[in-house]
Structures are given as structure tokens and as C-alpha cells.
Coordinates of C-alpha atoms in Angstrom, one line a residue:
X60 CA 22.6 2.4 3.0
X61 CA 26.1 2.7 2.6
X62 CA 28.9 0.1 2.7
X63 CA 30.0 0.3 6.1
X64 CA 26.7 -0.1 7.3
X65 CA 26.4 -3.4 5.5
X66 CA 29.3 -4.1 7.4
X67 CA 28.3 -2.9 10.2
X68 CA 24.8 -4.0 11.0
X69 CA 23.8 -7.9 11.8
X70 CA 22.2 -9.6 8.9
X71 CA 19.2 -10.3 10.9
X72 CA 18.2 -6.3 10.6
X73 CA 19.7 -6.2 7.0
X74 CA 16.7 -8.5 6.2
X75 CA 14.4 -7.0 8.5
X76 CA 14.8 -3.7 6.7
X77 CA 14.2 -5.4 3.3
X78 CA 11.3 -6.6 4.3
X79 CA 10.3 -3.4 5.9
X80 CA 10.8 -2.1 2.8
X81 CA 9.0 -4.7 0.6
X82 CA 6.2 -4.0 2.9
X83 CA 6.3 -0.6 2.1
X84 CA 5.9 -1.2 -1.4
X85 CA 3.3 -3.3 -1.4
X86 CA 0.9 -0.6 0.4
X87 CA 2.5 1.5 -2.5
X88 CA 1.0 -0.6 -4.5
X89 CA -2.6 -1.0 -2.6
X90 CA -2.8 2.7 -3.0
X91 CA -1.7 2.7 -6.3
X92 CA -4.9 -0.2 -7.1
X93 CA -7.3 1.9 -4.7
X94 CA -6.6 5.3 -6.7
X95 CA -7.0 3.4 -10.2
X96 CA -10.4 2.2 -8.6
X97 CA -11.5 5.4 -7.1
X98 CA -11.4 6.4 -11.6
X99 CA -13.1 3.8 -12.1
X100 CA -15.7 4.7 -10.4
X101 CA -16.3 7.8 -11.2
X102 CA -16.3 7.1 -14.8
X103 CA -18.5 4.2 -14.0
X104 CA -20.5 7.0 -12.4
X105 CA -21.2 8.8 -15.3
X106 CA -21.1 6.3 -17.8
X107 CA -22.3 3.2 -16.1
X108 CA -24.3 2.4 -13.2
X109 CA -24.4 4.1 -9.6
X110 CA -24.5 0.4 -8.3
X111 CA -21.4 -0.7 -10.2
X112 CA -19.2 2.3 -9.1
X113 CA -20.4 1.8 -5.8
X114 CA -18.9 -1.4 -5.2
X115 CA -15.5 0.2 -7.0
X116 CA -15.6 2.9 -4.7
X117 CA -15.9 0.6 -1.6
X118 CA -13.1 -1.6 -3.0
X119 CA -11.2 1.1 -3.4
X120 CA -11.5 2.4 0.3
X121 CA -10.5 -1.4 1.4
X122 CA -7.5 -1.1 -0.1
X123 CA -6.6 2.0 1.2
X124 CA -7.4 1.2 4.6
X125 CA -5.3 -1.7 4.5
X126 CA -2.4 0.5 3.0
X127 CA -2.8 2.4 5.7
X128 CA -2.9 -0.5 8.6
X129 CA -0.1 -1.9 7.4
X130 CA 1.5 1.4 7.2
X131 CA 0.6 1.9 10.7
X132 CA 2.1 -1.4 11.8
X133 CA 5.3 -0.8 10.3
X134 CA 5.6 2.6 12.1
X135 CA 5.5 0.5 15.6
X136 CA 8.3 -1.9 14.0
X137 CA 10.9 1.1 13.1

């Protein structure tokens, strides 16, 4: 964003967009968690129990879905 769209734009979508954008981040970060997880269980796979990595795996997918959700949501906001 440049300057003279700070100036520009009302304050009420300045912090609209910023929280927009934290939004953003935080299914960022969901994924982020859910591919970490999805490791997890493979090595928990191989080196643990099926059970175990199972319920990492399914975690995992959670997460993402709500990444995606949210991500969804946000597009109908834009």
C-alpha cells in the first residue's frame, strides 16, 4: 500500500484489510501446523504405531480444512 492510499482510503477498510491480512496468516500458519503433522505421521508410521500416526494424519487434515474454510471465506469478503 502506498502513501496516498493511506490517505486516501477510510480507516474503517484500512483495518478491515489488516485483519484480512492477519486472517491470512493465520491459515498460513494452520497449514504450516498441518504439514509439520502430516511428518509426523509418517515418521510415526514407520517408527511408531499405525494408530498414533493416524490420529496425526487426521489432525493434520483438520487443520487444513479449516485453512482452507477460512480461506474461502475471505475470498467472498475481498
Amino acid at each position: 500500500m502506498t502513501v496516498t492510499e493511506h490517505f486516501v482510503l477510510p480507516p474503517i477498510v484500512l483495518d478491515q484489510q489488516r485483519a484480512i491480512d492477519a486472517a491470512l496468516e493465520l491459515a498460513a500458519g494452520w497449514d504450516s501446523e498441518a504439514n509439520n503433522l502430516q511428518n509426523i505421521a509418517g515418521y510415526t508410521r514407520i517408527h511408531g504405531t499405525s494408530l498414533l500416526a493416524d490420529r496425526y494424519a487426521m489432525r493434520a487434515r483438520a487443520l487444513s480444512g479449516n485453512a482452507q474454510a477460512l480461506r474461502d471465506a475471505l475470498a467472498t469478503v475481498r
